[in-house]
PDB file of C-alpha atoms and ligand atoms in Angstrom:
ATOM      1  CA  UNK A  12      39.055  -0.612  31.385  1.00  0.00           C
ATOM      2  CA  UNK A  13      42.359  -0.193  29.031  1.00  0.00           C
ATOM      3  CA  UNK A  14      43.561   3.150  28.947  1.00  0.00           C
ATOM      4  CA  UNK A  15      43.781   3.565  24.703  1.00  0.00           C
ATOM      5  CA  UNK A  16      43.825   7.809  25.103  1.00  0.00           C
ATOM      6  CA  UNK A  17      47.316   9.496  24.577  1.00  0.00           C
ATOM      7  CA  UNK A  18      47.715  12.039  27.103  1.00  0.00           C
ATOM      8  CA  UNK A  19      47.003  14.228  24.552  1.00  0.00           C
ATOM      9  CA  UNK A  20      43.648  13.090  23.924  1.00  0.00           C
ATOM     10  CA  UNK A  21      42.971  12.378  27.416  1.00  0.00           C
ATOM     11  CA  UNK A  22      44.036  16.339  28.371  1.00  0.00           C
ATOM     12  CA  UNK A  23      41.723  17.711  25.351  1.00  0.00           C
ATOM     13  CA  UNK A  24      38.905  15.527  26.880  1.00  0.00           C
ATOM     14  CA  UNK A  25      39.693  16.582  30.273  1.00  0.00           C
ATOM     15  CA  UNK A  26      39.854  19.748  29.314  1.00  0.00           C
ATOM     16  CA  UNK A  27      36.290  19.494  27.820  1.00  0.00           C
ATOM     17  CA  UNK A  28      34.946  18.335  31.139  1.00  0.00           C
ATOM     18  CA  UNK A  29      36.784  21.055  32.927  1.00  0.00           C
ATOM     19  CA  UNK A  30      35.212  23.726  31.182  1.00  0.00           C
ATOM     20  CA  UNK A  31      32.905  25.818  32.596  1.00  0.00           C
ATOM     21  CA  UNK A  32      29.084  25.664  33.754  1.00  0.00           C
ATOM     22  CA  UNK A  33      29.764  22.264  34.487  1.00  0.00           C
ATOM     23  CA  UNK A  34      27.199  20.606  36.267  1.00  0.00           C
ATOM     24  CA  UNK A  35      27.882  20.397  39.649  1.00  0.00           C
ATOM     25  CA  UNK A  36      28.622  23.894  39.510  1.00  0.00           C
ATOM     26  CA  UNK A  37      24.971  24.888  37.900  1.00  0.00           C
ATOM     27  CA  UNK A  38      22.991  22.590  40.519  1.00  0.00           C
ATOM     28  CA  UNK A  39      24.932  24.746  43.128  1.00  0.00           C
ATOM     29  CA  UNK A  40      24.061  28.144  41.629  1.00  0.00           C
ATOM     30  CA  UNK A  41      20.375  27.306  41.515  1.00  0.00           C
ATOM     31  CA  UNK A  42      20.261  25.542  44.822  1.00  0.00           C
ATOM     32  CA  UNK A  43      21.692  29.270  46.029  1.00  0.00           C
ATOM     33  CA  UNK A  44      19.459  31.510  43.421  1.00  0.00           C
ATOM     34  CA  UNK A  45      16.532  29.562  44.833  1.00  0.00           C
ATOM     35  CA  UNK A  46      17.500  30.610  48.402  1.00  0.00           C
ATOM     36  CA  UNK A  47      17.831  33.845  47.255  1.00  0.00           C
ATOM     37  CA  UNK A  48      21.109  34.673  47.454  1.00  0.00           C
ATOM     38  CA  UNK A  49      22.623  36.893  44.672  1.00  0.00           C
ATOM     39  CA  UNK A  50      26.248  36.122  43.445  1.00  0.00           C
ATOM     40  CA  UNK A  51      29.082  36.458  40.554  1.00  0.00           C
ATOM     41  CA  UNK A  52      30.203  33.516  38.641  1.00  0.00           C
ATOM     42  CA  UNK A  53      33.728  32.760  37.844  1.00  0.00           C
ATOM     43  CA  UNK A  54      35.485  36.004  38.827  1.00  0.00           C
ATOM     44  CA  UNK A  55      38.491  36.438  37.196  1.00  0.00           C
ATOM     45  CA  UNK A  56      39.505  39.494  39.056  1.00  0.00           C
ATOM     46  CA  UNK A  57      40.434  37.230  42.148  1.00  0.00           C
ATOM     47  CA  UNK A  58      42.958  34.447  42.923  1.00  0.00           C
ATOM     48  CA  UNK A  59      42.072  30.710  41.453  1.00  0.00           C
ATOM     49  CA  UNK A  60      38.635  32.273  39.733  1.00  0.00           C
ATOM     50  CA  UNK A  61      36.161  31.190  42.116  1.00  0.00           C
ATOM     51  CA  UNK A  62      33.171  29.360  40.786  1.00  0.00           C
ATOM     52  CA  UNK A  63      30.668  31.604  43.135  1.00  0.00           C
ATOM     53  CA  UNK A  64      31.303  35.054  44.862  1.00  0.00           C
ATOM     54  CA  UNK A  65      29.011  36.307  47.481  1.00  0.00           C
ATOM     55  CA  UNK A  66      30.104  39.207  48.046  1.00  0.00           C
ATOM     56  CA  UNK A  67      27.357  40.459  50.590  1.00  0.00           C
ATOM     57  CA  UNK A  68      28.769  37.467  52.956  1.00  0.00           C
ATOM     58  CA  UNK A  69      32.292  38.328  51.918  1.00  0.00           C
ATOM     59  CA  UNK A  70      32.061  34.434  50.706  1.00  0.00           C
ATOM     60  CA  UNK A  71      33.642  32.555  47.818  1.00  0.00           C
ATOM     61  CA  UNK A  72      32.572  28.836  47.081  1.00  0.00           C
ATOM     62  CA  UNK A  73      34.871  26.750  44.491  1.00  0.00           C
ATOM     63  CA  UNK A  74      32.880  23.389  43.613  1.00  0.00           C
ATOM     64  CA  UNK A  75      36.140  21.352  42.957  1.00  0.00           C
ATOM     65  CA  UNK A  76      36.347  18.299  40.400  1.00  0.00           C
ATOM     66  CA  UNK A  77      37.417  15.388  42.784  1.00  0.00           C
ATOM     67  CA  UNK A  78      39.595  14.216  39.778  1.00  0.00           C
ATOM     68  CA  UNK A  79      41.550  17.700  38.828  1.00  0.00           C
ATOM     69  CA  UNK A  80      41.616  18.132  42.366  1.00  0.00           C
ATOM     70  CA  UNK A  81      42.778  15.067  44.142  1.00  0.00           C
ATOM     71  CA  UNK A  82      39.664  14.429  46.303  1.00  0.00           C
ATOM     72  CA  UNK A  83      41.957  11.219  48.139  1.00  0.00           C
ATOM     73  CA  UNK A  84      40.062   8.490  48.646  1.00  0.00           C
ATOM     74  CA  UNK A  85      37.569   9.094  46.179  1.00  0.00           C
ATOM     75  CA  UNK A  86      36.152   6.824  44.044  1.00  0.00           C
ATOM     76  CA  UNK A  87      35.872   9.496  41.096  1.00  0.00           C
ATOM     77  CA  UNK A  88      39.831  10.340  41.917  1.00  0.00           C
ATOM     78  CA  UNK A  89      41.365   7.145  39.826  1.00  0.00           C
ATOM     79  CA  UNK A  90      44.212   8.207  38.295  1.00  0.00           C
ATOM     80  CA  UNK A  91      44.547   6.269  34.651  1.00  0.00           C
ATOM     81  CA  UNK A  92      47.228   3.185  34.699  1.00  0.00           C
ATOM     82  CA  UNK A  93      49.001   5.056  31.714  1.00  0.00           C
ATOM     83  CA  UNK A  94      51.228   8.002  32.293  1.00  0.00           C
ATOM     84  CA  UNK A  95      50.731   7.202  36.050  1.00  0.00           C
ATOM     85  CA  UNK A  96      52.921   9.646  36.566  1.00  0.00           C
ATOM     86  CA  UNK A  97      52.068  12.550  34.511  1.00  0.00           C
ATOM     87  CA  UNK A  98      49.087  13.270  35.934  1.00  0.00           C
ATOM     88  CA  UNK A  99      50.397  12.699  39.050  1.00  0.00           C
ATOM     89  CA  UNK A 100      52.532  15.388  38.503  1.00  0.00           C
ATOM     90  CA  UNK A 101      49.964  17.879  36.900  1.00  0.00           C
ATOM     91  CA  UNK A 102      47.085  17.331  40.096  1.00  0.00           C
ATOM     92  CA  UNK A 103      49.764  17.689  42.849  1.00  0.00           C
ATOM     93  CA  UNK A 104      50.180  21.101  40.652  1.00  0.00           C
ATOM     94  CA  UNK A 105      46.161  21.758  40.816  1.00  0.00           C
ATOM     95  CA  UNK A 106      46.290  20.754  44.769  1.00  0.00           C
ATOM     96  CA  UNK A 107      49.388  23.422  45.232  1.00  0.00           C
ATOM     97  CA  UNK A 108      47.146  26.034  43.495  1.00  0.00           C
ATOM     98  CA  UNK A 109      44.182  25.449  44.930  1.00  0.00           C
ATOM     99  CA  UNK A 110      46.418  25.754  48.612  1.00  0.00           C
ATOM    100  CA  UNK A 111      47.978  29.432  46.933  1.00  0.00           C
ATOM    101  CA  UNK A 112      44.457  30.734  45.752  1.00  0.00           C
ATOM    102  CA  UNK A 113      42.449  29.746  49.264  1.00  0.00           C
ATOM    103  CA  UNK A 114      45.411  31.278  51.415  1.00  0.00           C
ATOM    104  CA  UNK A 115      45.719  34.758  49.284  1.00  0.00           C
ATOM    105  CA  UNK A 116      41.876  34.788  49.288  1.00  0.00           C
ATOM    106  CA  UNK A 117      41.396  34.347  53.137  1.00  0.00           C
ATOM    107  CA  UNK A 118      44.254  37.177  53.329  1.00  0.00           C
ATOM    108  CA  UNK A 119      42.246  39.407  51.463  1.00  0.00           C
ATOM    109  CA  UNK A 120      39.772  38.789  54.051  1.00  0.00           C
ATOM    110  CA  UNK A 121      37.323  36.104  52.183  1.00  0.00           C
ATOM    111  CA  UNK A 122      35.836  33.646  53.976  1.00  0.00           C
ATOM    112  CA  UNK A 123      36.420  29.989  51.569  1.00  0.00           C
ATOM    113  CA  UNK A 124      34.072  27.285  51.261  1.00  0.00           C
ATOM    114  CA  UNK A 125      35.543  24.725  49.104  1.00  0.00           C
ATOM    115  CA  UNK A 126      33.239  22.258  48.004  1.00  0.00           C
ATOM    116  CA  UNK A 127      33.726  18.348  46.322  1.00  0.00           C
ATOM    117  CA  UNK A 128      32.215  17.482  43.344  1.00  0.00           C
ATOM    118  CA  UNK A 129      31.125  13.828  44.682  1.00  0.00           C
ATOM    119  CA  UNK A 130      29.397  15.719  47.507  1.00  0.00           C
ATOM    120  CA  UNK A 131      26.965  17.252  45.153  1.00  0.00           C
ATOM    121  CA  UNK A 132      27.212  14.651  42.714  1.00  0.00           C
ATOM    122  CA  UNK A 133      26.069  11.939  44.942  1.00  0.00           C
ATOM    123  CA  UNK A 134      22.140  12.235  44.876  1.00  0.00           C
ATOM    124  CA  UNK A 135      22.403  10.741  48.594  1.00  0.00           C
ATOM    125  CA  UNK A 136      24.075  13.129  49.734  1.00  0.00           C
ATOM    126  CA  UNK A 137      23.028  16.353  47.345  1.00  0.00           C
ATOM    127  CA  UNK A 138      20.068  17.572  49.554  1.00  0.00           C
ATOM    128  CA  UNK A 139      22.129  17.993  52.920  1.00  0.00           C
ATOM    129  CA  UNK A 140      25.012  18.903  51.583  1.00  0.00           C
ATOM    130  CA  UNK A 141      23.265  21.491  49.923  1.00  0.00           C
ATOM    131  CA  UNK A 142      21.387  22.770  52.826  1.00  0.00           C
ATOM    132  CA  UNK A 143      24.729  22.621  55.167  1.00  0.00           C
ATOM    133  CA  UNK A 144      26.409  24.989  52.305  1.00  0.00           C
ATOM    134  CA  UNK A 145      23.590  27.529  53.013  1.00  0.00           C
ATOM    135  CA  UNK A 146      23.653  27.595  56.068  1.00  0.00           C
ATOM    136  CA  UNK A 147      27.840  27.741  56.423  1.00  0.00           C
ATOM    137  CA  UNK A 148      27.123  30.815  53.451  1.00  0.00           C
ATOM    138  CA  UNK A 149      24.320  32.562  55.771  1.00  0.00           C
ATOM    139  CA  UNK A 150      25.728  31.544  59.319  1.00  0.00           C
ATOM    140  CA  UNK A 151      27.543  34.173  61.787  1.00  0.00           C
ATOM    141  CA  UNK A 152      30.281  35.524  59.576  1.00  0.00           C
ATOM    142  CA  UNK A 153      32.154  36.440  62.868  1.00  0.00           C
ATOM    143  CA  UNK A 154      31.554  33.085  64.438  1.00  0.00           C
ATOM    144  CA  UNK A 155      34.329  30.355  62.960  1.00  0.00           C
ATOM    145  CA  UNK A 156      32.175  27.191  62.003  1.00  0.00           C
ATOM    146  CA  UNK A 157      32.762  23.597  60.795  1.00  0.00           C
ATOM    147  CA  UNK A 158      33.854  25.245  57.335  1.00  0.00           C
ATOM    148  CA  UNK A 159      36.466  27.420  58.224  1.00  0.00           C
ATOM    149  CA  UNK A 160      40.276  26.248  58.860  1.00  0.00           C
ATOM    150  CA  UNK A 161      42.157  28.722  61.189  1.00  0.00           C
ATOM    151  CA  UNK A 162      44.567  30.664  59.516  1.00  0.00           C
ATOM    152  CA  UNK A 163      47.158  29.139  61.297  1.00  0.00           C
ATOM    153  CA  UNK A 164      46.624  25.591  59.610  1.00  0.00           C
ATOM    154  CA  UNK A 165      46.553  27.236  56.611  1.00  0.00           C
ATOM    155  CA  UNK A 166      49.667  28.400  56.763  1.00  0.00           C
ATOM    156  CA  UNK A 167      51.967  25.270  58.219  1.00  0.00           C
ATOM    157  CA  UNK A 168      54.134  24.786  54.925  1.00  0.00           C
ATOM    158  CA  UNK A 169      55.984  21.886  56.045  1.00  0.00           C
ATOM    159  CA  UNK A 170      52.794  19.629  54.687  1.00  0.00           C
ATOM    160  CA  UNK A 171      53.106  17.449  51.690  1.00  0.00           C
ATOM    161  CA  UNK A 172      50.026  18.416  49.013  1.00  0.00           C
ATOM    162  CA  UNK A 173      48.110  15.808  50.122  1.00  0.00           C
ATOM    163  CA  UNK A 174      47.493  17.350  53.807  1.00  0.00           C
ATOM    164  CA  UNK A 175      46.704  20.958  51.617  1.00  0.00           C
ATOM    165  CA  UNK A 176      43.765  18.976  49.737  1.00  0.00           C
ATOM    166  CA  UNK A 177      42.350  17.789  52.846  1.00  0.00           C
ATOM    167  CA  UNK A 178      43.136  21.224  54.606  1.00  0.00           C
ATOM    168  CA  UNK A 179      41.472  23.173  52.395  1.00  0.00           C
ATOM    169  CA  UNK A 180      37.989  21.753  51.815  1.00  0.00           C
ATOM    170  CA  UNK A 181      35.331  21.853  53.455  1.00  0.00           C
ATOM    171  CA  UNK A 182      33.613  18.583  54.820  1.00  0.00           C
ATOM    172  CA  UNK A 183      30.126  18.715  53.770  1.00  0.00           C
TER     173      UNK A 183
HETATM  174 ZN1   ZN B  27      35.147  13.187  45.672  1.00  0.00          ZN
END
């Protein structure tokens, strides 16, 4: 399909899809609310806003757009033939944030479950995915698990962006 948006237009509809209550993010919170967990919504107060904050489990999830966030390998991660570049540019940006906001977080002492889109998105793949969130929310909070990275990975600079992305999130 021919790119005909100016990056203009393009960021202004991006930016529309971007906003918040999006629906991953709302299938998430009432998947949770119907386990009965209690949380905060975009908190402001702490580093990259995350989408859900747990605080009883000391637990932050961010349900991450697999196109703002350069989910590699995606199929919804295409960047558009025009201005190739650009948004090159502004996701590697989005990826180096995302790597900022998880480390200060887990310094604070947060545990961070970063979630794709596409894994919630996909109806195949909703109900486990779903289920394994849960659980990694609920599980031994002194016991590391699948979704945790050690501290130490998180903290080798010497990676290009691309390794933070796939550092950072969780495979579920
Ligand atoms: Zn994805």
């Amino acid at each position: 399909m021919a790119d005909v948006m100016t990056p203009e237009q393009r960021s202004r509809c991006m930016a529309a899809i971007r906003s918040k209550d999006t629906k991953p993010e709302m299938l998430v919170r009432k998947f949770l609310f119907s386990k009965g967990l209690r949380y905060r919504v975009n908190n402001r107060k702490l580093p990259g806003s995350p989408d859900i904050v747990l605080k009883k489990y000391r637990t932050v999830v961010f349900i991450d757009g697999c196109f703002w966030h350069g989910h590699e390998g995606c199929k919804y991660y295409r960047l558009p033939k025009t201005n190739e570049d650009f948004w090159r540019h502004k996701i590697a940006m989005n990826i180096a944030r995302d790597y900022a906001s998880t480390v200060d977080l887990r310094l604070a002492g947060w545990r961070v479950i970063r979630v794709w889109e596409c894994d919630v998105m996909t109806k195949a793949k909703r109900e486990e995915s779903l289920q394994r969130l849960y659980a990694a929310i609920v599980g031994n909070t002194g016991k590391s698990t699948l979704y945790e990275d050690s501290s130490d990975t998180m903290l080798m600079v010497a990676e290009p962006y691309a390794s933070y992305a796939r550092n950072i999130h969780n495979k579920i």
